[in-house]
mmCIF file of C-alpha atoms and ligand atoms in Angstrom:
data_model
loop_
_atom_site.group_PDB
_atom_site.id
_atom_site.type_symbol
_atom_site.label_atom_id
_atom_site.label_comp_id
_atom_site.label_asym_id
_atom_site.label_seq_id
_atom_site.Cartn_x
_atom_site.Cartn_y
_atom_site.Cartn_z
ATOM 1 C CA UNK Y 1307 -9.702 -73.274 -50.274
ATOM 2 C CA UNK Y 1308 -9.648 -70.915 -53.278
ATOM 3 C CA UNK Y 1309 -6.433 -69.651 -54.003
ATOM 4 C CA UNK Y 1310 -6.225 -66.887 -56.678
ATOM 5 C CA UNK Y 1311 -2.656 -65.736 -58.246
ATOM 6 C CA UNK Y 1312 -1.653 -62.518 -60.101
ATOM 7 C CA UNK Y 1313 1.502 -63.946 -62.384
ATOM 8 C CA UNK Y 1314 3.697 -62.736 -65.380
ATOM 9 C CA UNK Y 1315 5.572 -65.254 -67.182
ATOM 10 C CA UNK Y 1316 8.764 -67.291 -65.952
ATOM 11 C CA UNK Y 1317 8.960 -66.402 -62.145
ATOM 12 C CA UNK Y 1318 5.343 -66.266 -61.937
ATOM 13 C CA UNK Y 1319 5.097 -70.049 -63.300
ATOM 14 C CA UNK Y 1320 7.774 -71.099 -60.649
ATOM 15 C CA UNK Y 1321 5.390 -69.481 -58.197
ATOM 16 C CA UNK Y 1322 2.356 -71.290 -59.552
ATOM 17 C CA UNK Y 1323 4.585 -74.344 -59.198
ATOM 18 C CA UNK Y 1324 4.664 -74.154 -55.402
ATOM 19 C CA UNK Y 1325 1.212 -72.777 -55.296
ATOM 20 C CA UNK Y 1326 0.001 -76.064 -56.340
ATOM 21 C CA UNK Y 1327 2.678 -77.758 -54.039
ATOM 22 C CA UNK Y 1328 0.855 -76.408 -51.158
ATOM 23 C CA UNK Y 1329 -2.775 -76.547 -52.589
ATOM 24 C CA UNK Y 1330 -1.744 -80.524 -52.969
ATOM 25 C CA UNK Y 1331 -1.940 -81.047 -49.080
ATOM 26 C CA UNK Y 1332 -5.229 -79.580 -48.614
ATOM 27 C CA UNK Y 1333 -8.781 -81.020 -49.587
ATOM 28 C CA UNK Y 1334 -10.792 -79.635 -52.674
ATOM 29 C CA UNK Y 1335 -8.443 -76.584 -53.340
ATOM 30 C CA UNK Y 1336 -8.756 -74.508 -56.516
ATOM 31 C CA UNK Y 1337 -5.989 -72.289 -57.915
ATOM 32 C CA UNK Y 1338 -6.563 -69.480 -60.896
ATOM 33 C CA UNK Y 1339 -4.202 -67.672 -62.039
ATOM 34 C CA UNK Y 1340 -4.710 -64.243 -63.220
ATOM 35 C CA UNK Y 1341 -2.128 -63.848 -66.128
ATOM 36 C CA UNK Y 1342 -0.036 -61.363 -68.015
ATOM 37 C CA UNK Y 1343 -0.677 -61.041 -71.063
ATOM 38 C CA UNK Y 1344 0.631 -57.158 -71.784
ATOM 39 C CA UNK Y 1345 3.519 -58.484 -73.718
ATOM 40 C CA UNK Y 1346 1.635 -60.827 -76.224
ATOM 41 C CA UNK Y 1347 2.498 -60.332 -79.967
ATOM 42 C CA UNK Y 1348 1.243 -60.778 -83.169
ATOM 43 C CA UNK Y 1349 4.531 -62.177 -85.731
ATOM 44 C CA UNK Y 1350 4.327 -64.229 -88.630
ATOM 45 C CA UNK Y 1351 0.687 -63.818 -88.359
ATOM 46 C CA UNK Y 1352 0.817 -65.997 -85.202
ATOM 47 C CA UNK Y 1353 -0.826 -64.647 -81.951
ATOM 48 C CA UNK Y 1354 1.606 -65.208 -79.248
ATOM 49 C CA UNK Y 1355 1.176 -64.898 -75.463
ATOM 50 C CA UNK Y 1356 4.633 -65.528 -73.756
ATOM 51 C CA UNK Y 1357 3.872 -65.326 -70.209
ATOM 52 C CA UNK Y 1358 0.557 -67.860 -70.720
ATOM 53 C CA UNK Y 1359 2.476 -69.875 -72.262
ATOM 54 C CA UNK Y 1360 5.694 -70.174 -70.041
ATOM 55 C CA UNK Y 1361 3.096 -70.725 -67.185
ATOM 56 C CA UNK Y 1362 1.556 -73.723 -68.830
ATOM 57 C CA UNK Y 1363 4.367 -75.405 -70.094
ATOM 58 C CA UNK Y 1364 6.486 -75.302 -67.159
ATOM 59 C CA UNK Y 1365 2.780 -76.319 -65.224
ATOM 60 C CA UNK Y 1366 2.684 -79.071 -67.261
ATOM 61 C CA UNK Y 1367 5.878 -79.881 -66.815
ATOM 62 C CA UNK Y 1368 6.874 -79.391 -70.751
ATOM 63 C CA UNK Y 1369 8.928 -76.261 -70.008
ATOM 64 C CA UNK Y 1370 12.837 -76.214 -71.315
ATOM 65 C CA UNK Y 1371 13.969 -75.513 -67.904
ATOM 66 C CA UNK Y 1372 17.251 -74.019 -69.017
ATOM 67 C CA UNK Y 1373 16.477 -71.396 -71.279
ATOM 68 C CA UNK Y 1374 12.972 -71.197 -68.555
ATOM 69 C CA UNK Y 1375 10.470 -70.343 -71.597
ATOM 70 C CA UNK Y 1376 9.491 -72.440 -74.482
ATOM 71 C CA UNK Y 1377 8.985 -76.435 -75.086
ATOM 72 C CA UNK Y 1378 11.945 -78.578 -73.669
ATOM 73 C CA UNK Y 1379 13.344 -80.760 -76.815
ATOM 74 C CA UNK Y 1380 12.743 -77.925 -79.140
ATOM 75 C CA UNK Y 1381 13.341 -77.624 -82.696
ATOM 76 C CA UNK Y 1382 14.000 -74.739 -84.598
ATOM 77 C CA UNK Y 1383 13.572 -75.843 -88.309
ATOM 78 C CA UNK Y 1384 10.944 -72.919 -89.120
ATOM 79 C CA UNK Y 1385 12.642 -70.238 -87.885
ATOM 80 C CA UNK Y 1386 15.923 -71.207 -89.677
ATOM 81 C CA UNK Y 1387 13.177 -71.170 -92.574
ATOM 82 C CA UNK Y 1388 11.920 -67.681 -91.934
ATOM 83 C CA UNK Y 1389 15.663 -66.439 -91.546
ATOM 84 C CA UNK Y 1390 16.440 -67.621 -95.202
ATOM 85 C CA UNK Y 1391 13.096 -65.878 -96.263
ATOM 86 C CA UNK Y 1392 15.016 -62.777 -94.189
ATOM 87 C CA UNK Y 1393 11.010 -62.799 -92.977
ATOM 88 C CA UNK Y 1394 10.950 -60.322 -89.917
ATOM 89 C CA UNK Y 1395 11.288 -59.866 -87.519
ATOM 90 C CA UNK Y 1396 14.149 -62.581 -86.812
ATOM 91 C CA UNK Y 1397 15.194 -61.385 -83.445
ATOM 92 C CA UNK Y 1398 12.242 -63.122 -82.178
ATOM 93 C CA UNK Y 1399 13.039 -66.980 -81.670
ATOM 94 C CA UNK Y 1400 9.694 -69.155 -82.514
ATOM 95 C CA UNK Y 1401 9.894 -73.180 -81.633
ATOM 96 C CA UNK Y 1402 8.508 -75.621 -84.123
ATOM 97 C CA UNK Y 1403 7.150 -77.303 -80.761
ATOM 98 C CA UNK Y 1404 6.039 -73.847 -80.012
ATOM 99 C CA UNK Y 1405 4.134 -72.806 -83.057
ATOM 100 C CA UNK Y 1406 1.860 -75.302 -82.796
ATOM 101 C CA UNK Y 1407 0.106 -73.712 -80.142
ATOM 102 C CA UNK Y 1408 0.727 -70.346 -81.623
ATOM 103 C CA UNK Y 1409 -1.210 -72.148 -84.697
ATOM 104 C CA UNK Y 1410 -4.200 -73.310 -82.425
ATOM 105 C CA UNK Y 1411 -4.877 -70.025 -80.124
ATOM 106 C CA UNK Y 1412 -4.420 -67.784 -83.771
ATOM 107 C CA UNK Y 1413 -6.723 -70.278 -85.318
ATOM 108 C CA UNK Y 1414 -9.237 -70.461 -82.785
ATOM 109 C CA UNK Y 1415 -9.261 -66.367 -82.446
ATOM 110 C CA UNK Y 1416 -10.024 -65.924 -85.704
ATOM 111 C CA UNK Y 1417 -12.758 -68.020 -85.603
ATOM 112 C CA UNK Y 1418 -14.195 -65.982 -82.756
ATOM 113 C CA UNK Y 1419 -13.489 -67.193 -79.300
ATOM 114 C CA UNK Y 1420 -12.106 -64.841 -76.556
ATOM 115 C CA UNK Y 1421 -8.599 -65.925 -75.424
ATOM 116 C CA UNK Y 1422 -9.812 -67.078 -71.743
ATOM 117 C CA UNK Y 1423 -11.503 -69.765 -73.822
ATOM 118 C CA UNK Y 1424 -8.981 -70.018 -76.233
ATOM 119 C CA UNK Y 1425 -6.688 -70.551 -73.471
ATOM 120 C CA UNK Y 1426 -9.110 -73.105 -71.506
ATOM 121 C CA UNK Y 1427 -9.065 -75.104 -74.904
ATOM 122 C CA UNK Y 1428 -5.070 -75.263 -74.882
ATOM 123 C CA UNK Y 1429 -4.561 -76.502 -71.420
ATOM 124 C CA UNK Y 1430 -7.325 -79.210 -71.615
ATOM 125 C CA UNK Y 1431 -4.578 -80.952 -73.388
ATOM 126 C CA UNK Y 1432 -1.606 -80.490 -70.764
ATOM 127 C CA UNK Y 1433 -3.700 -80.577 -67.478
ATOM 128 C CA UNK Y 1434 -2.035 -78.012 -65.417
ATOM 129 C CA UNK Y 1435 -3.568 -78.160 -62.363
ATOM 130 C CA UNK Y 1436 -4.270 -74.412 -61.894
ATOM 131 C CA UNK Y 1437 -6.983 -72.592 -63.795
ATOM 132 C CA UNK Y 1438 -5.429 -69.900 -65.936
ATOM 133 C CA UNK Y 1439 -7.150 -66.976 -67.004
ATOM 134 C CA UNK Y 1440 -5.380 -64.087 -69.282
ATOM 135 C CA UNK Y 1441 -5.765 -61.015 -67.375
ATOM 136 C CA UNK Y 1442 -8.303 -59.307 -70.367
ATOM 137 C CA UNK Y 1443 -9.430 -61.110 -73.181
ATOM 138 C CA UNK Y 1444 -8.954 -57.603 -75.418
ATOM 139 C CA UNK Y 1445 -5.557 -56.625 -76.748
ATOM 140 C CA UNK Y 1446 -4.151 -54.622 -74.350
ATOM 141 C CA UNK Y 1447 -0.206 -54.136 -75.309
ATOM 142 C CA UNK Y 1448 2.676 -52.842 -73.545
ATOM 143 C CA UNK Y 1449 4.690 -50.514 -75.276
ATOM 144 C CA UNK Y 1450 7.810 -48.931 -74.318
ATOM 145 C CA UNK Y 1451 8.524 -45.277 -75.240
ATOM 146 C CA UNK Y 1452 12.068 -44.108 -76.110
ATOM 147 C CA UNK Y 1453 14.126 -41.175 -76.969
ATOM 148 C CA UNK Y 1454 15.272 -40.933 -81.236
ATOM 149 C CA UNK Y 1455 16.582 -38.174 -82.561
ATOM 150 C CA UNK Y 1456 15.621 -35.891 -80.463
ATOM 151 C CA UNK Y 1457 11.766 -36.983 -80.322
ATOM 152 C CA UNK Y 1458 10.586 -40.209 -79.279
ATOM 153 C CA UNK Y 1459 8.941 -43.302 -80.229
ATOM 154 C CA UNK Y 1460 6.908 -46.356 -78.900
ATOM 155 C CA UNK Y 1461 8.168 -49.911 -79.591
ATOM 156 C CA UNK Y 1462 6.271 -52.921 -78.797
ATOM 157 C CA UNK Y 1463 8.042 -54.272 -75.339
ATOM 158 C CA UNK Y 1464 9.043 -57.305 -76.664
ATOM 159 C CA UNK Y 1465 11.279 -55.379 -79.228
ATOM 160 C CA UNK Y 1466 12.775 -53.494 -76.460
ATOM 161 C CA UNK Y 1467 12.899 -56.437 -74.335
ATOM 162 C CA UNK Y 1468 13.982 -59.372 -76.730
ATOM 163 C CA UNK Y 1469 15.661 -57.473 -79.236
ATOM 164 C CA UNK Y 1470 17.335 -54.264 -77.484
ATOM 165 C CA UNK Y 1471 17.730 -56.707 -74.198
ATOM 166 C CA UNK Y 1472 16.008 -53.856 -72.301
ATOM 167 C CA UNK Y 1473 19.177 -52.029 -73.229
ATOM 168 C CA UNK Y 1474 17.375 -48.538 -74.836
ATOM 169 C CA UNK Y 1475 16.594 -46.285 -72.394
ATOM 170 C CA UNK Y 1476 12.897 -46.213 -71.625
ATOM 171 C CA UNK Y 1477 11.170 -42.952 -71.058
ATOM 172 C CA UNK Y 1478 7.322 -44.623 -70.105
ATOM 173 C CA UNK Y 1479 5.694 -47.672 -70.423
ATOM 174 C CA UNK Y 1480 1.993 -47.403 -72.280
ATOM 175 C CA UNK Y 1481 -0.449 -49.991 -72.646
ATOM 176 C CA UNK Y 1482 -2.538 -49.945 -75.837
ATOM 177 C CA UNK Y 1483 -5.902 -50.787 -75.620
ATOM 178 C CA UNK Y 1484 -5.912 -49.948 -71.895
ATOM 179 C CA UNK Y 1485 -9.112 -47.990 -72.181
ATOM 180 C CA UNK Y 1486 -11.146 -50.344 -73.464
ATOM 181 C CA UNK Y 1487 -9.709 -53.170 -71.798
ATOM 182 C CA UNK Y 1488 -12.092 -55.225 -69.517
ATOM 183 C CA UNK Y 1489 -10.890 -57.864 -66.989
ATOM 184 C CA UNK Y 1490 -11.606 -61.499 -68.790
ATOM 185 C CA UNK Y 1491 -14.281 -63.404 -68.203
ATOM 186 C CA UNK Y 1492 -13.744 -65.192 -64.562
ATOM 187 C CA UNK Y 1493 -11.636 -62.735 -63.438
ATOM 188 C CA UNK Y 1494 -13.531 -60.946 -61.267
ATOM 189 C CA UNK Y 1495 -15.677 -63.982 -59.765
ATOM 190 C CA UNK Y 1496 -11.918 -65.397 -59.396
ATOM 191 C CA UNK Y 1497 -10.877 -62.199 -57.093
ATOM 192 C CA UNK Y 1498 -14.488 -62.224 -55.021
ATOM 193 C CA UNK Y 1499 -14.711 -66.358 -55.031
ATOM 194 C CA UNK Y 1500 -11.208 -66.550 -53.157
ATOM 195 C CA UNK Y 1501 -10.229 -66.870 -50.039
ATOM 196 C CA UNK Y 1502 -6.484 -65.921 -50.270
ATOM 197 C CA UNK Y 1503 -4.967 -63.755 -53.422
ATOM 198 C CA UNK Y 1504 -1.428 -63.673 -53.809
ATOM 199 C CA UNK Y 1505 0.708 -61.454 -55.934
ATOM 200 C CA UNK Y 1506 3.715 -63.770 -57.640
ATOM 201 C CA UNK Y 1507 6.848 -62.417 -57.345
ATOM 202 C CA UNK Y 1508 6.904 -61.335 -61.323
ATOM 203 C CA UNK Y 1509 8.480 -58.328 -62.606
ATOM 204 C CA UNK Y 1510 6.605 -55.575 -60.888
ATOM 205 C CA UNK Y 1511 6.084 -53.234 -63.548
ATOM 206 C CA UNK Y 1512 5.487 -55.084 -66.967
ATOM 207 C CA UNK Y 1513 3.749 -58.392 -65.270
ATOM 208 C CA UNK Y 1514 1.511 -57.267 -62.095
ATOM 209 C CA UNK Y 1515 1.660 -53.683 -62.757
ATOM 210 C CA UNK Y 1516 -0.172 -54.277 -66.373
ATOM 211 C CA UNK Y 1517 -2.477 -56.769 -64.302
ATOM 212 C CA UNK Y 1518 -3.460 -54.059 -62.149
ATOM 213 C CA UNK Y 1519 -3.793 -51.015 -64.890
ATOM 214 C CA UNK Y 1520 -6.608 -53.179 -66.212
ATOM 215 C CA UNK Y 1521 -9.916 -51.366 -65.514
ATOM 216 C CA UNK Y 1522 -11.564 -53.138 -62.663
ATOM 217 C CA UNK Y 1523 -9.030 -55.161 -61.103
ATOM 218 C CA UNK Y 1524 -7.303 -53.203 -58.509
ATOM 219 C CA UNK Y 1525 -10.880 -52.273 -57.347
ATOM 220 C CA UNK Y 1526 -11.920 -55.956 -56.965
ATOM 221 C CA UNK Y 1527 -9.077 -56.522 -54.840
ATOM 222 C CA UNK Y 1528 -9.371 -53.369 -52.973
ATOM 223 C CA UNK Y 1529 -13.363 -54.617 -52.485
ATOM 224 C CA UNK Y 1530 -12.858 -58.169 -52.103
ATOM 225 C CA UNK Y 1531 -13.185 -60.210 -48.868
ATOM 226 C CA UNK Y 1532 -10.341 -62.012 -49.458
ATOM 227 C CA UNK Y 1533 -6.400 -60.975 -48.039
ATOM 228 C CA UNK Y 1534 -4.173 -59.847 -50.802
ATOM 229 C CA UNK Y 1535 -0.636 -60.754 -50.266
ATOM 230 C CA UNK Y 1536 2.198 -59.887 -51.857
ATOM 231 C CA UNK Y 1537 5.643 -61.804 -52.511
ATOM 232 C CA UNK Y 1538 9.081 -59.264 -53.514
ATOM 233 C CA UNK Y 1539 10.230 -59.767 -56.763
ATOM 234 C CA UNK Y 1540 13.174 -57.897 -55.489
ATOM 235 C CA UNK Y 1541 15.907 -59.562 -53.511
ATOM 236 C CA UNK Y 1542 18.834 -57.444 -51.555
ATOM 237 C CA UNK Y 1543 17.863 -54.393 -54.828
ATOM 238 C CA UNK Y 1544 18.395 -56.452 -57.613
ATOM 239 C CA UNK Y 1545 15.652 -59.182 -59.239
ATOM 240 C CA UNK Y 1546 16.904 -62.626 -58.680
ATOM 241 C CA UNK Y 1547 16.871 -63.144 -62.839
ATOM 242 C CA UNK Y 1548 16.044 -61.363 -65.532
ATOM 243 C CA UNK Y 1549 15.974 -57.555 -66.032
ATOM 244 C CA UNK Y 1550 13.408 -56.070 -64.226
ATOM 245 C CA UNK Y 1551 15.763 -53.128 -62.431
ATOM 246 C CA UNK Y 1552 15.177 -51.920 -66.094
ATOM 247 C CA UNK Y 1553 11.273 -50.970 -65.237
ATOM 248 C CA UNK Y 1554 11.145 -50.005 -62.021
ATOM 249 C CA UNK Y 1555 13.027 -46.785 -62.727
ATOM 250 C CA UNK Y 1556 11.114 -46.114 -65.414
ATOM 251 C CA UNK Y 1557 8.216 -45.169 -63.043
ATOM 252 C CA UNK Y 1558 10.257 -43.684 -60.554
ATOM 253 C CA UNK Y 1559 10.421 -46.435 -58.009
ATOM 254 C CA UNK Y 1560 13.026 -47.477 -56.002
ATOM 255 C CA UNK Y 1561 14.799 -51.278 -57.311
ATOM 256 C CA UNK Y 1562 13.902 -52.314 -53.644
ATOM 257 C CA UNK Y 1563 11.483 -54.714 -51.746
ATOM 258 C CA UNK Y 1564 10.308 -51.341 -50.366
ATOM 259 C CA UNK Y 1565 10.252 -49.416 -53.729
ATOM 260 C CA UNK Y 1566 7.534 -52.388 -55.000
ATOM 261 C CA UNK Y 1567 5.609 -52.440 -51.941
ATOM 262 C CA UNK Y 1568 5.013 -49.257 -51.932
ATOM 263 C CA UNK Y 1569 4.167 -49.574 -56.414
ATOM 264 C CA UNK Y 1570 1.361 -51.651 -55.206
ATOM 265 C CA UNK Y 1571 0.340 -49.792 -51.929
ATOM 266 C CA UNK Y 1572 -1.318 -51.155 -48.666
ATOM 267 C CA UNK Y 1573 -4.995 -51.734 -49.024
ATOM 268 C CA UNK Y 1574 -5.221 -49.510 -46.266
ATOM 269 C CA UNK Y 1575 -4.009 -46.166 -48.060
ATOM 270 C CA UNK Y 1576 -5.599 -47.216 -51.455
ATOM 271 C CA UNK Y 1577 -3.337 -49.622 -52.800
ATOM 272 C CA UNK Y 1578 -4.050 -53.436 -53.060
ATOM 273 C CA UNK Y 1579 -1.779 -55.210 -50.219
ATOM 274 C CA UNK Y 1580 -2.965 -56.757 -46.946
ATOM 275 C CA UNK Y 1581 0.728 -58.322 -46.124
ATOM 276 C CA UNK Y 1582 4.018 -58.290 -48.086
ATOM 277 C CA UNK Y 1583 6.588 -61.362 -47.920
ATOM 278 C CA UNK Y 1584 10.319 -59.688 -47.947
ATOM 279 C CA UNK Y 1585 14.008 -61.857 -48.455
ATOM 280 C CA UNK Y 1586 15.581 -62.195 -45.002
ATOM 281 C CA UNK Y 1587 17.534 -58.819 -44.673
ATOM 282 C CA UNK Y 1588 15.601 -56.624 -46.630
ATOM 283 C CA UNK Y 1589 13.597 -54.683 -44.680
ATOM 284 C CA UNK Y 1590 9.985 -52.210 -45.452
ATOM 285 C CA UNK Y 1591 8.232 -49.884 -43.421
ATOM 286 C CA UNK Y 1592 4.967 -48.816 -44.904
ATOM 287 C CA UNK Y 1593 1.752 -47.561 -42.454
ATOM 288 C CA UNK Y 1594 -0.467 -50.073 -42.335
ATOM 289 C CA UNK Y 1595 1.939 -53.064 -44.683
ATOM 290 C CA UNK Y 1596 2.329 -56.371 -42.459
ATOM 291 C CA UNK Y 1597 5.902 -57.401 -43.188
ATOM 292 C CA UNK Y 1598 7.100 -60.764 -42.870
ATOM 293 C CA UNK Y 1599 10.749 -61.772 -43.868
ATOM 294 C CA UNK Y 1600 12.099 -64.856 -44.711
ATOM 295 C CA UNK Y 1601 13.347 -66.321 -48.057
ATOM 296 C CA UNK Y 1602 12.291 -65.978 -51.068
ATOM 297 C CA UNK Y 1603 14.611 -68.053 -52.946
ATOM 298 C CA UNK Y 1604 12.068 -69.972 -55.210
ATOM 299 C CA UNK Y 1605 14.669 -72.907 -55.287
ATOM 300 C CA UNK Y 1606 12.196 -75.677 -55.840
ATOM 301 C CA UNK Y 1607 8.430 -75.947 -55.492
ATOM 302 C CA UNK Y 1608 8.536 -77.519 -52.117
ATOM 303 C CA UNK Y 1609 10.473 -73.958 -51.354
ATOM 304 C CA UNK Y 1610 8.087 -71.926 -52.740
ATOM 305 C CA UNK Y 1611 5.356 -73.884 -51.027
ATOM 306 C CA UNK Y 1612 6.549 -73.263 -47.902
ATOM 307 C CA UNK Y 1613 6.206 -69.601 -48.526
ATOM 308 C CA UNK Y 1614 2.940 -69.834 -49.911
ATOM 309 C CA UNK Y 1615 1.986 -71.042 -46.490
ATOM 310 C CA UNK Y 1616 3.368 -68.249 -44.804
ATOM 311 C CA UNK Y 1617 1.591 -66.078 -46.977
ATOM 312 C CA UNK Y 1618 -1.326 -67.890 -45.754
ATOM 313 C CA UNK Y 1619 -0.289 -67.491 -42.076
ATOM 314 C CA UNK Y 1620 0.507 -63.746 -42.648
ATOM 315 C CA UNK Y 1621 -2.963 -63.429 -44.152
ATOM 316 C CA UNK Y 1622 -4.053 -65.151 -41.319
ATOM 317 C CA UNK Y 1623 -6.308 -68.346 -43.237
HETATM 318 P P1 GDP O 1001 8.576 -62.955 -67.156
HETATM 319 O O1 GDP O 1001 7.192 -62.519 -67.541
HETATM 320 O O2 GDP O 1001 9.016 -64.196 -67.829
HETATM 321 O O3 GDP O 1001 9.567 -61.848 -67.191
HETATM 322 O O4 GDP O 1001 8.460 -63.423 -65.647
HETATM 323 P P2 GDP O 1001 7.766 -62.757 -64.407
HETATM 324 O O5 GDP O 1001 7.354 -61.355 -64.638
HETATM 325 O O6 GDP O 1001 6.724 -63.702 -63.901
HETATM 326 O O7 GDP O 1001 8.906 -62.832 -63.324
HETATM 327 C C1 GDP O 1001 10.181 -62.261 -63.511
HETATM 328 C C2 GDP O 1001 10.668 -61.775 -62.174
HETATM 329 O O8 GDP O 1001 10.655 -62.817 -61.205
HETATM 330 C C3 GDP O 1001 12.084 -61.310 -62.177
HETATM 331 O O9 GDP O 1001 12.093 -59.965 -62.555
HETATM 332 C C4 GDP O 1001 12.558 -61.496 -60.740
HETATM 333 O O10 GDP O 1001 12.466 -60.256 -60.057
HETATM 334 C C5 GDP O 1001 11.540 -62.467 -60.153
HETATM 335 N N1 GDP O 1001 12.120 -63.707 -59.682
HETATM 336 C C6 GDP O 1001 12.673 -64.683 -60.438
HETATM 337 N N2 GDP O 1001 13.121 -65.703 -59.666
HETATM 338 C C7 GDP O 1001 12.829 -65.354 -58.373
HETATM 339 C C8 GDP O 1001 13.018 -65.994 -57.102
HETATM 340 O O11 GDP O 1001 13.555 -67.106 -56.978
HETATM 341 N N3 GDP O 1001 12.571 -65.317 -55.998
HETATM 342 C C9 GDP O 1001 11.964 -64.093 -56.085
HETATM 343 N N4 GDP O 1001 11.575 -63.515 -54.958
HETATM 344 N N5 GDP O 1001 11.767 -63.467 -57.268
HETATM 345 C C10 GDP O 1001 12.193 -64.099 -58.397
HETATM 346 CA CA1 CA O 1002 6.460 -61.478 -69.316
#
């Protein structure tokens, strides 16, 4: 059973967590996970890919599971280091756990290799169970445009996002390099080698969303043989955690299991879902959407498995 995953960052690693829960009880399973990588950042001359990285350390079990990003028993001796330089930005909090990989993925880019191998490289060490592949291996950036002085101006998102705590208001999101943006290598095979693809329940605009703007992917889903379901990131209109009822408005859509189903579309009106997994209560009505409800509390990965097999069930594997 091939089992491929679109996934942002912290909810989309809890998701991978039960993923692999459920891919445990059957024989010669293979998980990839298509990831994020829209809010990755160049600082300190480090390249750094937050939502890679919070999937494989919490994969790998590494993962400070309070804070939900970053290396559990961090220090934070550099950055205290960089503050006294007053280096900027200092809004940005860097582990010294943490920069080591930042060290090895900027090291190993300069020296040429795309970030899916880059990537590859980096989890060989913490043996996370799941393939993951960065959504393009170009830099493709998210960047949020607000109002100042009366024009306006495009930060990167994590300054708007880490810094302003999503607290400017945003007029658009952009993604640089979105034109020239390819899917990375394996993506594609990964789409039309599975058998079931499931969209995490990540923040809908600036996780899957970017996923999907990249050239190429929504049409492999669209094209490929396998079912594409969908789990809401959106429980009873608000997201569980985090700030995603930030982005949604943004775009116009509705901070609602229905306002996200209907972001991604059913396959068939030209959108990408085959079935769409709601929290008990909320309800959806979209032509041609199979809705299932139950919930979505991703409580532990024995939880989240059992959704992952009802996402199976709705997709009828
Ligand atoms: P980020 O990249 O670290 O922001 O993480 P993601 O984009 O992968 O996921 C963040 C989103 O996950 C949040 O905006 C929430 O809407 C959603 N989320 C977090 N926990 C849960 C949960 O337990 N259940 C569901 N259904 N969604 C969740
Ligand atoms: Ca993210």
């Amino acid at each position: 059973v091939r089992i491929t995953v679109l996934a942002g960052g912290v909810g989309g690693a809890r998701f991978l967590q039960g993923v692999r829960a459920f891919a445990a009880g059957l024989a010669g399973s293979e998980i990839t996970a298509i990831v994020n990588t829209g809010d990755d950042v160049t600082m300190h001359g480090l390249r750094i890919c937050p939502d890679l990285d919070s999937v494989m350390y919490t994969l790998a079990g590494a993962v400070d599971t309070e804070r939900g990003w970053g290396r559990e028993g961090e220090t934070w001796r550099i950055m205290d280091e960089l503050v006294s330089y007053g280096a900027e930005p200092t809004w940005f909090a860097l582990g010294d756990l943490d920069i080591a990989t930042h060290l090895v993925r900027t090291q190993m880019l300069a020296a040429g290799y795309p970030l899916s191998d880059v990537t590859a490289a980096l989890c060989q060490r913490w043996q996370t169970g799941v393939r993951l592949l960065p959504m393009t291996d170009e830099r493709c950036e998210t960047h949020v445009v607000v109002a100042e002085d009366g024009g306006r101006r495009a930060i990167h998102f994590q300054e708007w996002w880490v810094r302003h705590r999503a607290g400017l208001p945003a007029l658009d999101f952009v993604q640089i390099g979105l034109d020239s943006a390819r899917p990375a290598a394996g993506v594609l095979e990964a789409i039309a080698a599975a058998d079931l693809v499931l969209i995490a329940p990540s923040n809908p605009v600036v996780s899957i969303n970017t996923i999907l703007q990249v050239p190429g992917i929504a049409g492999a889903l669209r094209s490929g043989p396998a079912p594409v379901i969908g789990l809401s990131p959106i429980i009873g209109g608000a997201p569980v955690r985090g700030m995603a009822d930030a982005c949604l408005p943004v775009l116009g859509v509705e901070t609602s299991a229905a306002g996200v189903a209907g972001l991604y579309g059913a396959r068939s009106a030209g959108g990408v879902l085959d079935g769409w997994l709601v929290h008990t209560g909320d309800t959806v009505q979209l032509p041609g959407l199979p809705v299932l409800a139950r919930d979505l509390l991703m409580t532990s990965p024995e939880a989240t498995a059992a959704m992952v097999a009802d996402a199976a069930r709705l997709a009828g594997r």
